[in-house]
Short mmCIF file of C-alpha atoms and ligand atoms in Angstrom, two decimals:
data_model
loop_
_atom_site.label_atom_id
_atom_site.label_comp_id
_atom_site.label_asym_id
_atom_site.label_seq_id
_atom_site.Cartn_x
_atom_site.Cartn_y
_atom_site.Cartn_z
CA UNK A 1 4.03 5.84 -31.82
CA UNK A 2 4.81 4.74 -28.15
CA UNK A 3 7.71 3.06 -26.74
CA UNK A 4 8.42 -0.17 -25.91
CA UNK A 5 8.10 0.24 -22.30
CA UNK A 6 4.53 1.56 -22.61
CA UNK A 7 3.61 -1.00 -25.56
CA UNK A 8 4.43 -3.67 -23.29
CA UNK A 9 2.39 -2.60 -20.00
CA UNK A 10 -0.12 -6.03 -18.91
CA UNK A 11 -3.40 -5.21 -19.84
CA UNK A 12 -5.77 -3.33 -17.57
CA UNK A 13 -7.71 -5.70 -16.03
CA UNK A 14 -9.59 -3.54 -13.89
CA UNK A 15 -11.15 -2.05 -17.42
CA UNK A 16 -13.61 -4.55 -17.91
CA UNK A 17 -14.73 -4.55 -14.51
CA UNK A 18 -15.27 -0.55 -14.66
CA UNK A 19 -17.20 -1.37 -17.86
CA UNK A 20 -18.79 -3.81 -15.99
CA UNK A 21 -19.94 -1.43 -13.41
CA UNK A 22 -21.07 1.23 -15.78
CA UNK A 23 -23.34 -1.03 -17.60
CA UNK A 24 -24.73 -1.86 -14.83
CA UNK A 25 -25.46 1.08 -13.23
CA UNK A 26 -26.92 2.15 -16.39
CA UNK A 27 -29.29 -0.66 -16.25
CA UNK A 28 -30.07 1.03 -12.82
CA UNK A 29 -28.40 -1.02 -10.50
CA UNK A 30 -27.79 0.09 -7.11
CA UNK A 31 -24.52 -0.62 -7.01
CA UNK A 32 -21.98 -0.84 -4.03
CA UNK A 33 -18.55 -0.62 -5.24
CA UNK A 34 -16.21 -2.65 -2.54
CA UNK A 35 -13.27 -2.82 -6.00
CA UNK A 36 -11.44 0.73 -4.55
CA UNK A 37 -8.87 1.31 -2.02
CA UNK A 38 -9.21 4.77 -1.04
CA UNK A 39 -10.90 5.94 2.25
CA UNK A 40 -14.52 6.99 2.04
CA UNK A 41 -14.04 8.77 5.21
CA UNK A 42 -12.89 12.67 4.72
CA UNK A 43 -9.95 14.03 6.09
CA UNK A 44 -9.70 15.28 9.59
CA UNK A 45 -10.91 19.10 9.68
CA UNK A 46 -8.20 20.08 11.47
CA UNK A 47 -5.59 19.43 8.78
CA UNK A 48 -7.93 21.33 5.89
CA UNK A 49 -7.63 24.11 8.30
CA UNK A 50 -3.90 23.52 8.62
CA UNK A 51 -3.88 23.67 4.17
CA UNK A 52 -6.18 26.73 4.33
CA UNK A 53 -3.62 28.62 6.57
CA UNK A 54 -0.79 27.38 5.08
CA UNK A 55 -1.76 28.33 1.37
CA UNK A 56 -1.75 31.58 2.55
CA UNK A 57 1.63 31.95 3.43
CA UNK A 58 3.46 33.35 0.24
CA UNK A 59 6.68 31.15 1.48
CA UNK A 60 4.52 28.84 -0.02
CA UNK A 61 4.08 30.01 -3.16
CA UNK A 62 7.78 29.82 -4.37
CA UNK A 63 9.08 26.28 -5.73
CA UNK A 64 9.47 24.03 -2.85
CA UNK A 65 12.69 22.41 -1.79
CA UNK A 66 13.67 19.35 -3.69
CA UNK A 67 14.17 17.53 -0.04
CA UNK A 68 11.41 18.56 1.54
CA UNK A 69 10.82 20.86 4.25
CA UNK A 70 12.50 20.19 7.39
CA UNK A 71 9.42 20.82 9.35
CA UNK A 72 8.04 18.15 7.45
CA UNK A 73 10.67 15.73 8.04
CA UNK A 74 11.42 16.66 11.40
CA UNK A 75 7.63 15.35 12.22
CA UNK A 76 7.98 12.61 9.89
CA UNK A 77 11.27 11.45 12.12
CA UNK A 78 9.00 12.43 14.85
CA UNK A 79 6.31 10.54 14.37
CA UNK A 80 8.24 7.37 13.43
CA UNK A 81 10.16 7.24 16.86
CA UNK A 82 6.54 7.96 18.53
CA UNK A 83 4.95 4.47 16.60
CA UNK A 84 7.61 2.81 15.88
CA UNK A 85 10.50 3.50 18.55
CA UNK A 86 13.15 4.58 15.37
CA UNK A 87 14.92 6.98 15.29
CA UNK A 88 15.87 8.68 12.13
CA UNK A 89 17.52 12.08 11.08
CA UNK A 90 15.36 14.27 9.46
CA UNK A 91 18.03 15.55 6.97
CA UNK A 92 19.45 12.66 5.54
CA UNK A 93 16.74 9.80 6.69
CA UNK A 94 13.95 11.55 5.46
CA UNK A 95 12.54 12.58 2.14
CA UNK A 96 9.52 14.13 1.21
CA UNK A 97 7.39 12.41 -1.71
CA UNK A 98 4.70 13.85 -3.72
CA UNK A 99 2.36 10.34 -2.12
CA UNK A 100 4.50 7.33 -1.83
CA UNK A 101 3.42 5.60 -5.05
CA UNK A 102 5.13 8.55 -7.03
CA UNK A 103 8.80 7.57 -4.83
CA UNK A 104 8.10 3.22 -5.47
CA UNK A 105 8.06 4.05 -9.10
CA UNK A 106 10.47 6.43 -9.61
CA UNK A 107 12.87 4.09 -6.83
CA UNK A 108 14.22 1.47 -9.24
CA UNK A 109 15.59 4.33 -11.70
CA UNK A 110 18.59 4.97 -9.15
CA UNK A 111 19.49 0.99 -8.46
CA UNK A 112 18.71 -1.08 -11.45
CA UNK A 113 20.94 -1.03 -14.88
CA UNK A 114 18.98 -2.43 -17.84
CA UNK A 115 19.03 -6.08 -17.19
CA UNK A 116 18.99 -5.86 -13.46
CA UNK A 117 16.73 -8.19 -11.13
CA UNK A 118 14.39 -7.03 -9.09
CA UNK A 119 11.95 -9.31 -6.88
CA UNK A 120 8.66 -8.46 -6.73
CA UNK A 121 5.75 -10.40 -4.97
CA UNK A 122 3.15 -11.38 -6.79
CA UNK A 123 0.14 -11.18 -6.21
CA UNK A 124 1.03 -7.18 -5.63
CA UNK A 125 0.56 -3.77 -5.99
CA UNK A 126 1.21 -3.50 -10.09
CA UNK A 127 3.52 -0.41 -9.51
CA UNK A 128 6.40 -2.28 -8.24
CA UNK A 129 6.66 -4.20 -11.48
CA UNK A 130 5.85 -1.42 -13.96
CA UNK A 131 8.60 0.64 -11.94
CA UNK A 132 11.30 -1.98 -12.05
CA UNK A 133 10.21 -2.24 -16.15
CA UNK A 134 10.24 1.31 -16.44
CA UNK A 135 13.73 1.15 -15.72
CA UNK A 136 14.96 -1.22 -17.86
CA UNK A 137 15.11 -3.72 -14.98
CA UNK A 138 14.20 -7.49 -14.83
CA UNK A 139 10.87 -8.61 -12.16
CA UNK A 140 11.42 -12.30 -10.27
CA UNK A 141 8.19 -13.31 -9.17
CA UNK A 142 8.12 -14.09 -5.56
CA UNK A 143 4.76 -15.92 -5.33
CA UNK A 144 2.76 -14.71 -1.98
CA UNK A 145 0.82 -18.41 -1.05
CA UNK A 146 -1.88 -18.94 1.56
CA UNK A 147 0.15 -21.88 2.67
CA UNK A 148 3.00 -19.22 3.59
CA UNK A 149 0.77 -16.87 5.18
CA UNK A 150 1.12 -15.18 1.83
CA UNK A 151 4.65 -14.38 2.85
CA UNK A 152 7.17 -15.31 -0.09
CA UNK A 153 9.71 -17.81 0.90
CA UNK A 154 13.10 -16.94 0.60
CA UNK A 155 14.62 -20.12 1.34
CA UNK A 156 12.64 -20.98 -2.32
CA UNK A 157 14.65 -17.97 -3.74
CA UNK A 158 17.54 -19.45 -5.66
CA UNK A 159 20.44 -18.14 -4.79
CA UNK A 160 21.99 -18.33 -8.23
CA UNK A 161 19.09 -15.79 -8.40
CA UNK A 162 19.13 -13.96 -5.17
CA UNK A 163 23.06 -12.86 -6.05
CA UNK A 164 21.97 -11.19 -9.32
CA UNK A 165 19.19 -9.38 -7.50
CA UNK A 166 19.89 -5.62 -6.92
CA UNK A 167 16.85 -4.91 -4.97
CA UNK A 168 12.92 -6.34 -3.31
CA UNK A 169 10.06 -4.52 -3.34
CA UNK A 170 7.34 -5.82 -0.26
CA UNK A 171 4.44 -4.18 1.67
CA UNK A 172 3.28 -5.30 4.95
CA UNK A 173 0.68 -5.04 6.21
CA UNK A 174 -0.18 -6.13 2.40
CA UNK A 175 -2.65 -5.06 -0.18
CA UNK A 176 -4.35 -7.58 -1.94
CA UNK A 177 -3.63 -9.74 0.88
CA UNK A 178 -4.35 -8.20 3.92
CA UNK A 179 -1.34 -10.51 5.46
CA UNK A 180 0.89 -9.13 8.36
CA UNK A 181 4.13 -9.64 8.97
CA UNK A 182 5.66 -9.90 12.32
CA UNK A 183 9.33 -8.96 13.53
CA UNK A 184 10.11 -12.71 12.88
CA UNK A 185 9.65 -12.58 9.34
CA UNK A 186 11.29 -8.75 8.80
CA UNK A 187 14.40 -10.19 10.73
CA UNK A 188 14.59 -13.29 8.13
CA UNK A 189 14.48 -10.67 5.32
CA UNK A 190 16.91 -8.41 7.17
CA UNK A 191 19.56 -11.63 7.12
CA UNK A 192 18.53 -12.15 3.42
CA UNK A 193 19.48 -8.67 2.15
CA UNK A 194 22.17 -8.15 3.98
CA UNK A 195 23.72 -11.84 3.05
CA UNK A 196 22.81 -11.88 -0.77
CA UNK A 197 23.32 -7.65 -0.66
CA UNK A 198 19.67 -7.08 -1.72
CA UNK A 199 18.26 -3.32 -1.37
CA UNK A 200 14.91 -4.01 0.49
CA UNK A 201 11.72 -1.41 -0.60
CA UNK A 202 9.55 -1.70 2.17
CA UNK A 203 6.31 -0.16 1.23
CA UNK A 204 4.07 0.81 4.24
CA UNK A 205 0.98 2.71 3.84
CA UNK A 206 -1.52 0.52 5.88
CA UNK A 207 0.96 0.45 9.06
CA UNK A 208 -1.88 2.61 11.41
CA UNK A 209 -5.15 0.29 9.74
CA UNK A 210 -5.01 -2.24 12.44
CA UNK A 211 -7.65 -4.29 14.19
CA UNK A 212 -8.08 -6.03 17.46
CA UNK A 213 -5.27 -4.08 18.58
CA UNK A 214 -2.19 -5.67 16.56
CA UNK A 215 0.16 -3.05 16.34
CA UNK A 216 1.76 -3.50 12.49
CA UNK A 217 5.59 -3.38 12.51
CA UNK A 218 8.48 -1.22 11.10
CA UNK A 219 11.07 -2.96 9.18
CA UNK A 220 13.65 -0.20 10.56
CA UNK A 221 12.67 -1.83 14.24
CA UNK A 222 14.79 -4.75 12.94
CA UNK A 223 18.33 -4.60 14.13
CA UNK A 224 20.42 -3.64 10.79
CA UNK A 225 17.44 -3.02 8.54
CA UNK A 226 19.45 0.97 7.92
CA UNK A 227 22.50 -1.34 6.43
CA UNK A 228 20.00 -2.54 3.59
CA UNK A 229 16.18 -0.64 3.71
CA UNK A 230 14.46 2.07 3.13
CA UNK A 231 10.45 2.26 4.49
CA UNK A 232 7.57 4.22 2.02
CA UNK A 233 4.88 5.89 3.97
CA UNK A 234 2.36 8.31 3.50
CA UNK A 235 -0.68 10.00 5.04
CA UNK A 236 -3.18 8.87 2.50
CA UNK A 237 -4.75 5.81 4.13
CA UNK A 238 -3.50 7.05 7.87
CA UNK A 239 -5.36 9.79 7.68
CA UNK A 240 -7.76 9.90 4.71
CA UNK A 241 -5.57 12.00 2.90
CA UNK A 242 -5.45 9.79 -0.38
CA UNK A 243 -5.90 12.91 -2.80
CA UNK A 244 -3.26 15.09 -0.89
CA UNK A 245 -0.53 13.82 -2.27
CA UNK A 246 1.88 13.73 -0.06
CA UNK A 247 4.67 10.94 1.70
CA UNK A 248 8.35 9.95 2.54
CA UNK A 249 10.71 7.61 1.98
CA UNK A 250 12.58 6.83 5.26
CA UNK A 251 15.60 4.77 6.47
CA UNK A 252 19.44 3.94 4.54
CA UNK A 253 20.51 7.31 3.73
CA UNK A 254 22.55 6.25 0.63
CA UNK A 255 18.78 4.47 -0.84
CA UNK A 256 17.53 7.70 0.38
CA UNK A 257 20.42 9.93 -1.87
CA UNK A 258 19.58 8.09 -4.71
CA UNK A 259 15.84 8.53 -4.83
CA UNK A 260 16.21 12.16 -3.87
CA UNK A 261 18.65 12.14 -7.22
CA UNK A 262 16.20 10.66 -9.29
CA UNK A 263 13.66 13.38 -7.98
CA UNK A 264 15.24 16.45 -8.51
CA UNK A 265 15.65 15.61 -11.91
CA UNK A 266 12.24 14.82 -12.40
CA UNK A 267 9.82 16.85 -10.00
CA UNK A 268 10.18 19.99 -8.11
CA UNK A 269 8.93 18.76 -4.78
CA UNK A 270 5.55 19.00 -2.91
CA UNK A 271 3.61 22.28 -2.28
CA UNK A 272 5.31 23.35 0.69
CA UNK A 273 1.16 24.46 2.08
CA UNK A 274 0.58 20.17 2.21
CA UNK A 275 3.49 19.59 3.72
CA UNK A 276 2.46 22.15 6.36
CA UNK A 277 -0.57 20.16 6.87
CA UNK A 278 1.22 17.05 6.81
CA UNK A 279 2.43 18.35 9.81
CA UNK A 280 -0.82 18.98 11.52
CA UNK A 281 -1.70 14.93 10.39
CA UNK A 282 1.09 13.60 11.94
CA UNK A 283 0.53 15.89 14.76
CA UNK A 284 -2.79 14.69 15.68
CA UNK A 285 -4.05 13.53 18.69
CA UNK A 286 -4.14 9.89 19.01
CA UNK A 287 -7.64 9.82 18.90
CA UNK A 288 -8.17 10.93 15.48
CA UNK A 289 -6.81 7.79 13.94
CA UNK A 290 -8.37 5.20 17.01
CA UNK A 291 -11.85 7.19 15.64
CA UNK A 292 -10.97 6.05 12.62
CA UNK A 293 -9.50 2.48 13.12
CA UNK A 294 -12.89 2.05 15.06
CA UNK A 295 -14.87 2.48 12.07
CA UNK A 296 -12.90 0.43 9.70
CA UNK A 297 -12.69 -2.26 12.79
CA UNK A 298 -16.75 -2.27 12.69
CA UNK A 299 -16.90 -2.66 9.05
CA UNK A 300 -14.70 -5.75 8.91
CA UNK A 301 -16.41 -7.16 11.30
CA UNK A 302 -19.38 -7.17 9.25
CA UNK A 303 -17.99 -8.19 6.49
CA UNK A 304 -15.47 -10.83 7.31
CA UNK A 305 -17.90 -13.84 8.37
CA UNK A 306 -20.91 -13.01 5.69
CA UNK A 307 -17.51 -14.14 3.46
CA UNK A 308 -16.85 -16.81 5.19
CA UNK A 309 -20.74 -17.87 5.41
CA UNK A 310 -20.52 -17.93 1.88
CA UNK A 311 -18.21 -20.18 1.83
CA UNK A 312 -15.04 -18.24 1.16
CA UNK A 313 -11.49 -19.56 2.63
CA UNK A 314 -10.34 -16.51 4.30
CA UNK A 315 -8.10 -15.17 7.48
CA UNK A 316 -9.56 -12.06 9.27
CA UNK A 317 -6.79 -9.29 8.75
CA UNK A 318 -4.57 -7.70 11.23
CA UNK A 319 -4.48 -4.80 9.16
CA UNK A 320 -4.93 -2.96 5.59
CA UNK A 321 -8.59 -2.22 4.08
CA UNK A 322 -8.61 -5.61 2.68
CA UNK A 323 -10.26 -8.89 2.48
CA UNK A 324 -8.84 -11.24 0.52
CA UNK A 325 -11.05 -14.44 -0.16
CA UNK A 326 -10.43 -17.80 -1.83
CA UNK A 327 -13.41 -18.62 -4.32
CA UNK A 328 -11.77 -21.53 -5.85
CA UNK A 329 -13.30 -20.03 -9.71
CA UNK A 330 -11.94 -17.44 -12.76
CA UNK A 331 -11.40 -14.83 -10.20
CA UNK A 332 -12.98 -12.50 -13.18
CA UNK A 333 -16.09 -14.60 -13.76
CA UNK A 334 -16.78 -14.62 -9.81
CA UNK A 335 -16.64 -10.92 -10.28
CA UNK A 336 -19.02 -10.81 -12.68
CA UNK A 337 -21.13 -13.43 -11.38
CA UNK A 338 -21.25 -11.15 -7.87
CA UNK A 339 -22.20 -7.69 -9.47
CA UNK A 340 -24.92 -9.76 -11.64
CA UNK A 341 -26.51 -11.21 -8.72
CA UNK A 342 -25.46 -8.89 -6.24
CA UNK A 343 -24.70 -5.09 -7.07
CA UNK A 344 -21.27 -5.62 -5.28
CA UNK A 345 -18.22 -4.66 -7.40
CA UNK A 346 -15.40 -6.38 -5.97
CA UNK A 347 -11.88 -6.41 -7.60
CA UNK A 348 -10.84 -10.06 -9.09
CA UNK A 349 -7.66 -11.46 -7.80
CA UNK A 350 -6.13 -11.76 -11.38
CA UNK A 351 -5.26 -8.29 -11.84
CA UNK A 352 -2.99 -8.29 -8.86
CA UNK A 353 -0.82 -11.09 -11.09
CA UNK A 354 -1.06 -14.30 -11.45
CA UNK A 355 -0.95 -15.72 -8.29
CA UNK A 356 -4.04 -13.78 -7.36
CA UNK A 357 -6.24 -16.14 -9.49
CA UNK A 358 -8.97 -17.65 -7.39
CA UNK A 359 -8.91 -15.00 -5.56
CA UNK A 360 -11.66 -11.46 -4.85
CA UNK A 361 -10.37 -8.03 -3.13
CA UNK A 362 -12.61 -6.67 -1.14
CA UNK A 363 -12.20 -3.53 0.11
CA UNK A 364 -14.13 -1.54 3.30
CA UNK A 365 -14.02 1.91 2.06
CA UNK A 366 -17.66 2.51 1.70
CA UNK A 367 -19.92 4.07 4.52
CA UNK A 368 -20.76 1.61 7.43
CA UNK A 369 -24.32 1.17 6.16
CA UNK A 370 -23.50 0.18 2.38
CA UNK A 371 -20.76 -2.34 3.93
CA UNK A 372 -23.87 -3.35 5.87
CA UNK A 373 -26.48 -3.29 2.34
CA UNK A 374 -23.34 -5.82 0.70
CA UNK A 375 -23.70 -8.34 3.56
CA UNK A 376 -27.22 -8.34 3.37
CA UNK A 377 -26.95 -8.95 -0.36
CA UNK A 378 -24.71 -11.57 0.50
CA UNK A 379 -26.94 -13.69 2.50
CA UNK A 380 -29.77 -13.78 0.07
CA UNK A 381 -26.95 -15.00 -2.61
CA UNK A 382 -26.63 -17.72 -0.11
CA UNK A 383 -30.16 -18.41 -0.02
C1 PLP B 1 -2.43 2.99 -1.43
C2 PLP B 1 -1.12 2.35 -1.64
C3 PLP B 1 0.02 3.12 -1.87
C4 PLP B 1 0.01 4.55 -2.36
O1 PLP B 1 -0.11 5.47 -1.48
P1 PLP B 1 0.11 6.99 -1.85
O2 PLP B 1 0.94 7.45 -0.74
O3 PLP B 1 -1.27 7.57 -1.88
O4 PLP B 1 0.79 7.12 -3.17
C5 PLP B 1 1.26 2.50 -1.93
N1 PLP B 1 1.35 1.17 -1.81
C6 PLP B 1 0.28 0.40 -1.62
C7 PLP B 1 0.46 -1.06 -1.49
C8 PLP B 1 -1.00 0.96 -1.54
O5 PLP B 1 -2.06 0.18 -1.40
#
């Protein structure tokens, strides 16, 4: 019955986990889930407001442009040059998604031909791969190592291999990871792509989740990044907004075209009423997202040396919700092994590819005081 491209999807290795974490709340577990990566935290009141008055305009109510509103781009190009000192133009810079993941997968249906390379990191975010399958396209693993910062290396890229490659999907700050990246590194890749004539997919989301004060980086801030990028971003993890649906793709107008081309063919744009509140988000006051940076800082800061005290090899992020600890085991058996003794669900490494193996997620989107049950958990483990 189903095609090829669907027959041949990697399994879903977060299944057995969820089963995992049924059973055992059946069994009556208290259980803190630390597997997910969307914000516990609710979205700012003053964008719901924004949506409530906004749903009420019947502008609203008609299809949306395919582009996205201008208003909404406009503050998108805004808002960019207010973090990140770049300057875009809303009408040809900018596109509206319907949440970034939905503009990542649909991306490598305007660059790749059937039989086209792609690089993807691994361990990663599984959409990049699926998307570049999805299109008939080809994935090179770049592995993301501890020893590397779990940067890939791209003097380790073949070049036989780097010439065939049409495009690169990365994200920093990363998920699994929790690595940063600093202008260093985005300037290396910036020589990369524009020597081997690689499109670069920076994906973005966690840019504003930053601790200690480390500011994360653009890759547009690097000098010729337009010739060869494009930057996904959304408001879901900025500002709780994970079930809004709603981002943009930003940076080389030509990558920019060809998504949009791919889109209108496909979707008919975002509700123009959460775009409107979009708006309001990236709008705020600066406040709203220090108030919530704050909490997430607190939480990690639990949570980072009860790992370590375990005896987990880990860095403390700069950024994403994300710790990322070495356990040396089956990253799927130390899962197991954890919710059994512990009531903590935490995602094995595994399912983020194969270089995630030895490897557990764990993520702080659960109220301060069940990050604060898990590392009391913890220590008696320890014990
Ligand atoms: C959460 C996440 C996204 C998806 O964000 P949406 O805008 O909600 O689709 C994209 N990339 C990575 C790496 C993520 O972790």
């Amino acid at each position: 019955m189903y095609a090829d491209r669907i027959k041949h999807l990697p399994p879903y290795l977060f299944a057995a986990i969820d089963k995992a974490k049924a059973e055992a709340r059946a069994k009556g577990v208290d259980v803190i889930d630390l597997s997910v990566g969307d914000p516990d935290l609710p979205t700012p009141p003053h964008i719901v407001e924004a949506l409530n008055r906004a749903a009420k305009n019947p502008q609203n109510h008609q299809y949306p442009s395919y582009e996205g509103k201008l208003s909404f781009r406009t503050a998108v190009a805004d808002w960019y040059r207010e973090i990140f000192g770049v300057k875009l133009l809303p009408e040809t810079e900018v596109l509206t998604l319907i949440g970034s993941k939905e503009g990542i997968a649909h991306a490598p249906l305007a660059f790749l031909n059937p039989g086209d390379l792609a690089l993807v990191p691994d361990p990663a975010y599984p959409v990049y791969r699926t998307s570049v399958s999805f299109a008939g396209g080809t994935s090179h693993i770049m592995p993301l190592l501890r020893e590397n910062r779990f940067l890939p290396d791209l003097s380790a890229i073949d070049p036989a291999v780097a010439r065939r490659a049409k495009l690169m999907f990365l994200d920093y700050p990363n998920n699994p990871t929790g690595a940063s990246a600093d202008r260093e590194f985005f300037k290396e890749l910036v020589d990369f792509a524009r020597e081997y004539d690689i499109l670069v997919l920076h994906d973005n989301p966690y840019s504003e989740v930053y601790y200690d004060g480390q500011r994360s980086v653009s890759i547009l801030e690097i000098e010729g990044a337009r010739d060869v990028a494009v930057e996904f971003h959304s408001v879901s993890k900025t500002y709780n907004m994970t079930g809004w649906r709603l981002g943009a793709v930003v940076g080389n107008p030509e990558i920019v075209a060809g998504i949009g081309k791919i889109k209108s063919n496909i979707d008919s744009g975002t509700f123009g009423a959460v775009q409107d509140a979009g708006i309001a988000a990236l709008q705020s006051p600066p406040s709203v997202v220090q108030d919530i940076r704050r909490i997430y800082q607190k939480r990690i800061d639990m949570l980072y040396p009860s790992l370590v005290d375990l005896g987990m090899v880990l860095e403390k992020p700069r950024a994403t919700l994300y710790l990322w600890a070495y356990v040396g085991a089956s990253s799927i058996d130390y899962a197991k092994r954890l919710l059994d003794q512990t009531g903590i669900v935490a995602t094995p490494g595994v399912g983020f590819g194969q270089y995630g193996e030895g490897y557990i997620r764990f993520s702080i989107t659960q109220p301060t005081e069940r990050i604060k049950a898990a590392v009391e958990r913890l220590q008696k483990m320890r014990t």
